[in-house]
Coordinates of C-alpha atoms and ligand atoms in Angstrom, one line a residue:
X8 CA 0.8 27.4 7.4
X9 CA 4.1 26.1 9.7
X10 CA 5.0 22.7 9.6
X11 CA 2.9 21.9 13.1
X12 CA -0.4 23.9 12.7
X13 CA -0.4 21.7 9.5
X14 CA 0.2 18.5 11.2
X15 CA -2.5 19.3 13.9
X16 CA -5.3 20.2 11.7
X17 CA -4.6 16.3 10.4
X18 CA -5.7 15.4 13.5
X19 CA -9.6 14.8 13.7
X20 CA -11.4 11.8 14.6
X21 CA -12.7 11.2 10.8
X22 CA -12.3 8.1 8.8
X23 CA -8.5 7.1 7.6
X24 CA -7.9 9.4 4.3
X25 CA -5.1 6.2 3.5
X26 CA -5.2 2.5 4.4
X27 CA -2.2 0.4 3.8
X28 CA -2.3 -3.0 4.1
X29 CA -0.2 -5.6 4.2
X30 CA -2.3 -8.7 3.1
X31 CA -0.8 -11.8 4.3
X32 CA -1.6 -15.2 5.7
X33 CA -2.8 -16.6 2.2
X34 CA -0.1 -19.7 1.9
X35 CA -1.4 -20.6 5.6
X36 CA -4.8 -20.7 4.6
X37 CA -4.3 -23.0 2.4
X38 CA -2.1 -25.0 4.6
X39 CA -4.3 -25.3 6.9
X40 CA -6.9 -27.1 4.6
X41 CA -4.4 -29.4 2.8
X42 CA -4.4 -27.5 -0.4
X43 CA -2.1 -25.8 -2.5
X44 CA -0.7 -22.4 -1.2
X45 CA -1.6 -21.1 -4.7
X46 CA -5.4 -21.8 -4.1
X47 CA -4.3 -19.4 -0.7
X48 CA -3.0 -16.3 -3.4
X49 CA -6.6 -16.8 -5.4
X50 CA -8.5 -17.0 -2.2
X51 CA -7.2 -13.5 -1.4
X52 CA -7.8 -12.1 -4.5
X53 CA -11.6 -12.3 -2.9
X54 CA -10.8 -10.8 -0.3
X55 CA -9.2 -7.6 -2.3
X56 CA -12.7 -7.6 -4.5
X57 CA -14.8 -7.0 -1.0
X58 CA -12.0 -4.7 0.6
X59 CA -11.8 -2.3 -2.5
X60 CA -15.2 -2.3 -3.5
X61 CA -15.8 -1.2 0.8
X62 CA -12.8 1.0 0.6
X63 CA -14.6 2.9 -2.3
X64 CA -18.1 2.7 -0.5
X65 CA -16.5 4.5 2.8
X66 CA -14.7 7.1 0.4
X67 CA -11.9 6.3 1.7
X68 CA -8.8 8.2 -1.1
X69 CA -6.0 5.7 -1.0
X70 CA -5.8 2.1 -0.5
X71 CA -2.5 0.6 -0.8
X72 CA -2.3 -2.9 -0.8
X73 CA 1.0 -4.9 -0.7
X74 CA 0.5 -7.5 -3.6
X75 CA 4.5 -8.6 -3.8
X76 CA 7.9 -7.9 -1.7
X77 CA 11.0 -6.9 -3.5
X78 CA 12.4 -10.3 -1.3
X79 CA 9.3 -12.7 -2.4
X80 CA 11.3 -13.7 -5.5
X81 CA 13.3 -15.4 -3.0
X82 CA 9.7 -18.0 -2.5
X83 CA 9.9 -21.3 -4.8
X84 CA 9.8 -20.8 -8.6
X85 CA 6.5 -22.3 -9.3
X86 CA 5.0 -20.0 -6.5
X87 CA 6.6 -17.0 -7.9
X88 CA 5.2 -17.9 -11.6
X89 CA 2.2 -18.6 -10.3
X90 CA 2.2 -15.5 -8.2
X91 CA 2.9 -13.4 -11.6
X92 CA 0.1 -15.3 -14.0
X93 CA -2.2 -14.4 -11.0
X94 CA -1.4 -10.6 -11.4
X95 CA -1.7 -10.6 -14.7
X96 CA -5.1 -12.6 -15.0
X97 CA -6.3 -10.2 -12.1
X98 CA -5.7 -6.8 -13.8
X99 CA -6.9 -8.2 -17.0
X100 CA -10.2 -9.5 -15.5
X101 CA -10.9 -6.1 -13.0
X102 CA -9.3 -3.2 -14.7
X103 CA -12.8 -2.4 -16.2
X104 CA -14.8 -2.9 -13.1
X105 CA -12.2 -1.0 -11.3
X106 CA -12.9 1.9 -14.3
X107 CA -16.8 1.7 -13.9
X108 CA -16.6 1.6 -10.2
X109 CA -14.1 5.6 -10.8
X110 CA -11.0 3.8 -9.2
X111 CA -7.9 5.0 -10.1
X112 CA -5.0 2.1 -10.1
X113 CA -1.7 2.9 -9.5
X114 CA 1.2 0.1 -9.6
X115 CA 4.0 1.3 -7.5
X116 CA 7.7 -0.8 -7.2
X117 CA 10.1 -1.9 -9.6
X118 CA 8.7 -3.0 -12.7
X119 CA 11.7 -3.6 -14.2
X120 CA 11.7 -7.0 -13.5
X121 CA 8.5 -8.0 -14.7
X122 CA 8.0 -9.9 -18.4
X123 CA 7.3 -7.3 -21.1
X124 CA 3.5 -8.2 -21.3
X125 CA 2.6 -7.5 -17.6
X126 CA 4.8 -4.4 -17.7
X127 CA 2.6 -3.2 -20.7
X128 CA -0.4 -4.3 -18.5
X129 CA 0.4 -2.1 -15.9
X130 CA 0.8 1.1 -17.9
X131 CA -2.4 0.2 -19.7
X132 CA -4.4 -0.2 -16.5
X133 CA -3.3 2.8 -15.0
X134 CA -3.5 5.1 -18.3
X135 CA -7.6 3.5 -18.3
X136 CA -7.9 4.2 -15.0
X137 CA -5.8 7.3 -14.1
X138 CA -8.7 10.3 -14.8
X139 CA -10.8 8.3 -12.3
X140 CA -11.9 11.0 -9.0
X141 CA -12.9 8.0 -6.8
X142 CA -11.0 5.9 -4.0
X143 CA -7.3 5.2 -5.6
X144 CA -6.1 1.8 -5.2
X145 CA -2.5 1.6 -4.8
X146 CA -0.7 -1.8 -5.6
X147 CA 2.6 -2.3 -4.2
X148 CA 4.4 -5.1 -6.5
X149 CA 7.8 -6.1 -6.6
X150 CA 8.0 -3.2 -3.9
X151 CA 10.3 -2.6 -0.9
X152 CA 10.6 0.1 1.2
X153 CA 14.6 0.5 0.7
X154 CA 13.9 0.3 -3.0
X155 CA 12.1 3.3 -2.7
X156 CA 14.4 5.4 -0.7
X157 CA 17.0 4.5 -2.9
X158 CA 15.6 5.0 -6.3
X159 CA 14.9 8.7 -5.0
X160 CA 18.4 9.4 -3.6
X161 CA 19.2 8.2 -7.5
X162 CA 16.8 10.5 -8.9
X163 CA 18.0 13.1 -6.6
X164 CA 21.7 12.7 -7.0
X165 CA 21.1 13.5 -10.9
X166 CA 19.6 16.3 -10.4
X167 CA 22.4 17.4 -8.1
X168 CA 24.8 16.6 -11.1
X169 CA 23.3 18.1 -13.2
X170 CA 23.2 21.2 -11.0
X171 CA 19.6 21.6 -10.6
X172 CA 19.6 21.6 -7.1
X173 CA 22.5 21.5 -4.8
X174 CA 23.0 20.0 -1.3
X175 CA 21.3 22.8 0.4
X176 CA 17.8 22.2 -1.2
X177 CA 17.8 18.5 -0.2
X178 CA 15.3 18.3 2.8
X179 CA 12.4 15.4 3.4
X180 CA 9.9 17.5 1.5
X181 CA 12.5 16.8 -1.7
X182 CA 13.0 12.8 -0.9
X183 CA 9.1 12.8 -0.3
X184 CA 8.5 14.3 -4.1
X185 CA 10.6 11.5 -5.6
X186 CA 9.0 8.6 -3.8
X187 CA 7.0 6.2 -5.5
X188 CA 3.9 7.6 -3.5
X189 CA 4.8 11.4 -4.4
X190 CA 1.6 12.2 -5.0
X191 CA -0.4 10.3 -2.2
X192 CA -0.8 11.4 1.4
X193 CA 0.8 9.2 4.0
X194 CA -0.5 6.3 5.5
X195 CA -2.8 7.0 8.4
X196 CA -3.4 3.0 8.7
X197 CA -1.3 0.5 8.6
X198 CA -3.4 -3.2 9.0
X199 CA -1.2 -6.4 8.9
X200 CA -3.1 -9.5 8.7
X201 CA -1.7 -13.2 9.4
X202 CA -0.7 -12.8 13.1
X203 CA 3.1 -11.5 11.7
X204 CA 3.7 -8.1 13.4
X205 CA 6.3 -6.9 11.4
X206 CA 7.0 -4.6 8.6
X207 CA 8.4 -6.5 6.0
X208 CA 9.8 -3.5 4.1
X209 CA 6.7 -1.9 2.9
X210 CA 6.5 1.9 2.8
X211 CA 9.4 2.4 5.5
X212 CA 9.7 6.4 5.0
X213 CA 5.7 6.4 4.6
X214 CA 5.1 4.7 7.6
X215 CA 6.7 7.2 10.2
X216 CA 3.9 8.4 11.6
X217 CA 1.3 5.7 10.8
X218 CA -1.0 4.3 13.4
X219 CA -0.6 0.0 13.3
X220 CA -3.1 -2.6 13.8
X221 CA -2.0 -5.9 13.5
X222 CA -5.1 -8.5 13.4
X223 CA -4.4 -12.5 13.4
X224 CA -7.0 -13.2 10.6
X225 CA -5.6 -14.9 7.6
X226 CA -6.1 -12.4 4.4
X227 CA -8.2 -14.8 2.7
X228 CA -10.6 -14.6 5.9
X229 CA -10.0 -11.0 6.2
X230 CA -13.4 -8.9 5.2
X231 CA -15.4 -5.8 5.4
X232 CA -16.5 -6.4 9.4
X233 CA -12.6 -6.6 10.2
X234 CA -11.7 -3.4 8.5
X235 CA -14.2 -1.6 10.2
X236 CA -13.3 -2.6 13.5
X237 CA -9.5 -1.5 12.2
X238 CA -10.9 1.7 11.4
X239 CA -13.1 1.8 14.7
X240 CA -9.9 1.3 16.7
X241 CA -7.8 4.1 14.6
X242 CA -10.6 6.7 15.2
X243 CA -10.7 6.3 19.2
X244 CA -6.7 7.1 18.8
X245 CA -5.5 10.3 19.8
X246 CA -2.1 11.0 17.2
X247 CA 0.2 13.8 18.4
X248 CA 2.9 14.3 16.3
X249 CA 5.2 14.6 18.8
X250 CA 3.0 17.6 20.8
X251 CA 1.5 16.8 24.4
X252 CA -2.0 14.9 24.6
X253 CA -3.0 18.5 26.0
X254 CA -2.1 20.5 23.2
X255 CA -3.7 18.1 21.0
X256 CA -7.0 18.8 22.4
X257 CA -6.4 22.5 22.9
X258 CA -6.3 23.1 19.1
X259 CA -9.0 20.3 17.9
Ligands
LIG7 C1 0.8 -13.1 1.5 O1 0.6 -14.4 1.9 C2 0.8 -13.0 0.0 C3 2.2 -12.8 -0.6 C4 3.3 -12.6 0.0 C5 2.2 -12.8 -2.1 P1 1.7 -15.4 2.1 O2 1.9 -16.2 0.9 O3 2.9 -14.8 2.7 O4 1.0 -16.4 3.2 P2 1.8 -17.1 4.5 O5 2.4 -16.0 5.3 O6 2.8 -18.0 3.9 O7 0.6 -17.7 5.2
LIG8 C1 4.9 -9.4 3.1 O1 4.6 -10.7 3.4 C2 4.7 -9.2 1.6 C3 3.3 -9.3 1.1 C4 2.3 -9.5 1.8 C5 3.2 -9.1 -0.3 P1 5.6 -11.9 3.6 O2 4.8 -13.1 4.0 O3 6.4 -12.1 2.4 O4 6.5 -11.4 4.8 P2 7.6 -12.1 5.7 O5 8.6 -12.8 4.8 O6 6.8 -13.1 6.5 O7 8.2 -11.1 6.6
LIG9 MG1 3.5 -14.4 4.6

């Protein structure tokens, strides 16, 4: 199949096959009732339950959901820590329901930086989870999108070294493979909550074709009725690929 009957026969008017979400507006929510920004982060943690648990009811394949920036360490320390004890207590109270409920968990981002304990959590959650056939739930921590374009042109540059490959085989297909999301098609989605309508370096390569809707709702205020309407609005859009509207509806 060429590269644009494939991209066309994407093009149908059928639910999202991948959601990515940017979930922000928890430290305002908080704000905005006088109370800590860390009652905000648990708040949102709610809001994830409902989303998933819709996600998986819609069979919806991929959910990604960006949990931490590779420039949030730059926040206070005691938001940061706070931020980290919440991941942890999160995947040690779900990872079972997530199991039961045949979610898959994937962690994507550099772990490197992460205390030994919630690195072991991670690859403990995702070996439970990773035979699971249902919706996968992709958790972007300590991620940034020029993170991931550079750890593949590492990856890739040893394999040009070591004279696996050379120049002439590098193509997107090849940086694609050696992204954190290799095996993951790409967004069709992309919701940003909080009013911000920016990218904040999430999946920057991921996100080239994407359709955005931004929504001012706060995360923790973020639910099930609001994602619908974000998928309502992505199904009435037409997505061309760079062909004319009229080809598009030629060959659909
Ligand atoms: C998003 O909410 C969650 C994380 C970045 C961890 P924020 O904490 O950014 O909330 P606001 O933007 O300050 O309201
Ligand atoms: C992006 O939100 C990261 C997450 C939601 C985890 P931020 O609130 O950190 O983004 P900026 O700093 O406002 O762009
Ligand atoms: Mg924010």
């Amino acid at each position: 199949m060429s590269e644009d009957s494939n991209h066309l026969s994407n093009i149908d008017n059928g639910n999202p096959r991948h959601i990515a979400i940017i979930m922000d507006g928890n430290g305002r929510w908080a704000q905005k009732r006088l109370m800590p920004r860390v009652i905000g982060h648990r708040e949102g943690v709610k809001t994830v339950r409902k989303i998933v648990e819709f996600c998986g009811e819609q069979k919806i394949e991929v959910l990604s959901l960006f949990a931490f920036s590779s420039e949030n360490w730059r926040r206070p320390q005691t938001e940061v820590n706070m931020l980290m004890d919440l991941f942890m207590l999160t995947l040690k109270n779900e990872v079972d329901k997530l199991d039961k409920n045949n979610i898959r968990l994937r962690v994507i981002g550099d772990r490197s930086r992460f205390s030994q304990k919630l690195q072991d959590k991670i690859v403990q959650a995702e070996e439970q989870t990773k035979k699971n056939t249902g919706l996968t739930l992709n958790i972007a921590a300590n991620y940034g999108g020029r993170w991931d374009i550079t750890q593949a042109c590492k990856k890739i540059s040893v394999m040009l070294q070591q004279g696996e490959i050379t120049e002439s085989d590098i193509s997107e297909d090849l940086i694609n493979q050696h992204l954190s999301t290799f095996e993951l098609p790409e967004p069709d989605l992309f919701i940003r909550t909080g009013g911000e309508q920016r990218v904040s370096n999430f999946l920057l390569w991921q996100l080239a074709y994407t359709e955005f809707y931004f929504s001012s709702i706060l995360w923790p205020d973020f639910d099930q009725a609001v994602l619908a309407d974000a998928i309502d609005s992505f199904k009435g859009r037409q997505r061309r690929f760079g062909h004319t509207s009229e080809q598009v509806i030629k060959r659909t």
